[in-house]
Amino acid sequence: MKPLKAELMLFVVTMFWGSSYLFMKMGLGSLGEFNLIALRFGLAFILAAVLFHKRLRTVDARTLKYGALLGFLLLGVFTCITFGLKTTTTSNAGFLVALTVVFVPMLEVLVFKKESRPRSSSALCSPSAASGCLR
């Protein structure tokens, strides 16, 4: 994939991701938390079913089992985000969720007892201290 096309795609995804918090905040004014999550998941399922209907016909039980597990985890995450969004600003919610980029490598080291990679460690450092963290 060409770098410009990849960067444009990342920009579009970022715009949709960021604007989703605004729409969630607006939706919380007229819908309950779980109704809003159900609407969001339902629309996503319908869109995915329309786009990938051929693949859905060949899904086996193992895939359904893992999909259900990941779906419940995602439901838990979205429930926390939605209830948090009700009590804080949109920018705070987006910032806190974006911190997962930093927390996932830290959790990998703690849970799996793996040595952190230099690139992951540099994400934990401020830009001015990044050069010292890579040594």
Tab-separated table of C-alpha atoms in Angstrom:
chain	number	residue	atom	x	y	z
A	1	MET	CA	0.000	0.000	0.000
A	2	LYS	CA	1.315	3.412	-0.837
A	3	PRO	CA	2.312	5.523	2.188
A	4	LEU	CA	0.026	8.421	1.250
A	5	LYS	CA	-2.986	6.137	0.895
A	6	ALA	CA	-2.191	4.459	4.232
A	7	GLU	CA	-1.862	7.816	5.974
A	8	LEU	CA	-5.149	9.021	4.478
A	9	MET	CA	-6.869	5.868	5.672
A	10	LEU	CA	-5.452	6.352	9.174
A	11	PHE	CA	-6.655	9.947	9.111
A	12	VAL	CA	-10.185	8.881	8.101
A	13	VAL	CA	-10.282	6.190	10.795
A	14	THR	CA	-9.087	8.722	13.372
A	15	MET	CA	-11.769	11.195	12.304
A	16	PHE	CA	-14.505	8.563	12.618
A	17	TRP	CA	-13.130	7.343	15.952
A	18	GLY	CA	-12.916	10.855	17.373
A	19	SER	CA	-16.334	11.887	16.111
A	20	SER	CA	-17.907	8.752	17.567
A	21	TYR	CA	-17.413	10.231	21.037
A	22	LEU	CA	-19.306	13.346	20.033
A	23	PHE	CA	-22.185	11.281	18.665
A	24	MET	CA	-22.194	9.063	21.766
A	25	LYS	CA	-22.354	12.128	24.005
A	26	MET	CA	-25.219	13.548	21.936
A	27	GLY	CA	-27.003	10.187	21.972
A	28	LEU	CA	-26.760	9.957	25.749
A	29	GLY	CA	-29.008	13.008	25.916
A	30	SER	CA	-31.945	11.062	24.483
A	31	LEU	CA	-31.139	7.355	25.000
A	32	GLY	CA	-30.073	5.246	27.928
A	33	GLU	CA	-26.572	3.848	28.057
A	34	PHE	CA	-27.442	0.266	27.128
A	35	ASN	CA	-29.930	1.366	24.464
A	36	LEU	CA	-27.203	3.438	22.830
A	37	ILE	CA	-24.745	0.528	22.966
A	38	ALA	CA	-27.374	-1.826	21.518
A	39	LEU	CA	-28.082	0.613	18.702
A	40	ARG	CA	-24.388	0.981	17.926
A	41	PHE	CA	-23.672	-2.770	18.024
A	42	GLY	CA	-26.841	-3.522	16.048
A	43	LEU	CA	-25.999	-1.090	13.261
A	44	ALA	CA	-22.443	-2.418	13.129
A	45	PHE	CA	-23.736	-6.001	12.875
A	46	ILE	CA	-26.150	-5.135	10.078
A	47	LEU	CA	-23.437	-3.327	8.112
A	48	ALA	CA	-20.950	-6.183	8.632
A	49	ALA	CA	-23.595	-8.767	7.668
A	50	VAL	CA	-24.349	-6.905	4.451
A	51	LEU	CA	-20.669	-6.556	3.555
A	52	PHE	CA	-19.539	-10.058	4.594
A	53	HIS	CA	-22.666	-12.199	4.150
A	54	LYS	CA	-20.771	-14.848	2.158
A	55	ARG	CA	-18.268	-15.377	4.959
A	56	LEU	CA	-21.019	-15.582	7.598
A	57	ARG	CA	-22.386	-18.723	5.920
A	58	THR	CA	-19.139	-20.593	6.581
A	59	VAL	CA	-18.703	-19.684	10.270
A	60	ASP	CA	-18.044	-22.684	12.521
A	61	ALA	CA	-18.810	-23.224	16.226
A	62	ARG	CA	-15.261	-22.425	17.338
A	63	THR	CA	-15.355	-19.042	15.607
A	64	LEU	CA	-18.748	-18.309	17.181
A	65	LYS	CA	-17.412	-19.226	20.629
A	66	TYR	CA	-14.406	-16.910	20.349
A	67	GLY	CA	-16.513	-14.208	18.720
A	68	ALA	CA	-18.982	-14.329	21.619
A	69	LEU	CA	-16.152	-14.097	24.151
A	70	LEU	CA	-14.613	-11.103	22.394
A	71	GLY	CA	-18.072	-9.570	21.959
A	72	PHE	CA	-18.731	-9.747	25.703
A	73	LEU	CA	-15.350	-8.185	26.415
A	74	LEU	CA	-16.105	-5.422	23.921
A	75	LEU	CA	-19.513	-4.920	25.541
A	76	GLY	CA	-17.773	-4.462	28.895
A	77	VAL	CA	-15.386	-1.912	27.425
A	78	PHE	CA	-18.171	0.022	25.702
A	79	THR	CA	-20.287	-0.051	28.868
A	80	CYS	CA	-17.453	1.498	30.862
A	81	ILE	CA	-16.769	4.073	28.155
A	82	THR	CA	-20.447	5.017	27.829
A	83	PHE	CA	-21.035	5.382	31.566
A	84	GLY	CA	-17.787	7.356	31.837
A	85	LEU	CA	-18.773	9.575	28.930
A	86	LYS	CA	-21.962	10.448	30.768
A	87	THR	CA	-19.967	11.897	33.665
A	88	THR	CA	-16.982	13.528	31.932
A	89	THR	CA	-16.163	15.543	28.858
A	90	THR	CA	-15.803	14.057	25.403
A	91	SER	CA	-12.136	15.007	25.183
A	92	ASN	CA	-11.343	13.379	28.541
A	93	ALA	CA	-13.070	10.157	27.496
A	94	GLY	CA	-11.210	10.053	24.181
A	95	PHE	CA	-7.890	10.756	25.893
A	96	LEU	CA	-8.386	8.048	28.511
A	97	VAL	CA	-9.376	5.447	25.939
A	98	ALA	CA	-6.397	6.411	23.769
A	99	LEU	CA	-4.112	5.640	26.727
A	100	THR	CA	-4.667	1.951	25.976
A	101	VAL	CA	-1.935	2.356	23.365
A	102	VAL	CA	0.451	2.968	26.257
A	103	PHE	CA	-1.064	0.521	28.758
A	104	VAL	CA	-1.174	-2.580	26.532
A	105	PRO	CA	2.642	-2.959	26.275
A	106	MET	CA	2.923	-2.382	30.042
A	107	LEU	CA	0.309	-5.054	30.749
A	108	GLU	CA	2.039	-7.445	28.363
A	109	VAL	CA	5.219	-7.144	30.418
A	110	LEU	CA	3.360	-7.621	33.725
A	111	VAL	CA	1.019	-10.434	32.701
A	112	PHE	CA	3.180	-12.473	30.337
A	113	LYS	CA	6.517	-11.685	32.056
A	114	LYS	CA	8.008	-10.709	28.714
A	115	GLU	CA	10.838	-8.281	28.335
A	116	SER	CA	9.635	-5.012	26.848
A	117	ARG	CA	10.816	-4.103	23.399
A	118	PRO	CA	12.683	-0.816	22.919
A	119	ARG	CA	9.950	0.573	20.654
A	120	SER	CA	7.281	-0.171	23.282
A	121	SER	CA	9.387	1.329	26.040
A	122	SER	CA	9.911	4.521	24.086
A	123	ALA	CA	6.133	5.057	23.983
A	124	LEU	CA	6.164	5.380	27.770
A	125	CYS	CA	8.672	8.212	27.722
A	126	SER	CA	8.128	11.834	26.962
A	127	PRO	CA	9.481	13.066	23.620
A	128	SER	CA	12.326	14.885	25.328
A	129	ALA	CA	13.312	11.788	27.307
A	130	ALA	CA	12.804	9.289	24.494
A	131	SER	CA	16.440	9.324	23.481
A	132	GLY	CA	17.459	8.363	27.020
A	133	CYS	CA	14.900	5.577	27.180
A	134	LEU	CA	16.218	3.840	24.111
A	135	ARG	CA	19.703	3.291	25.517
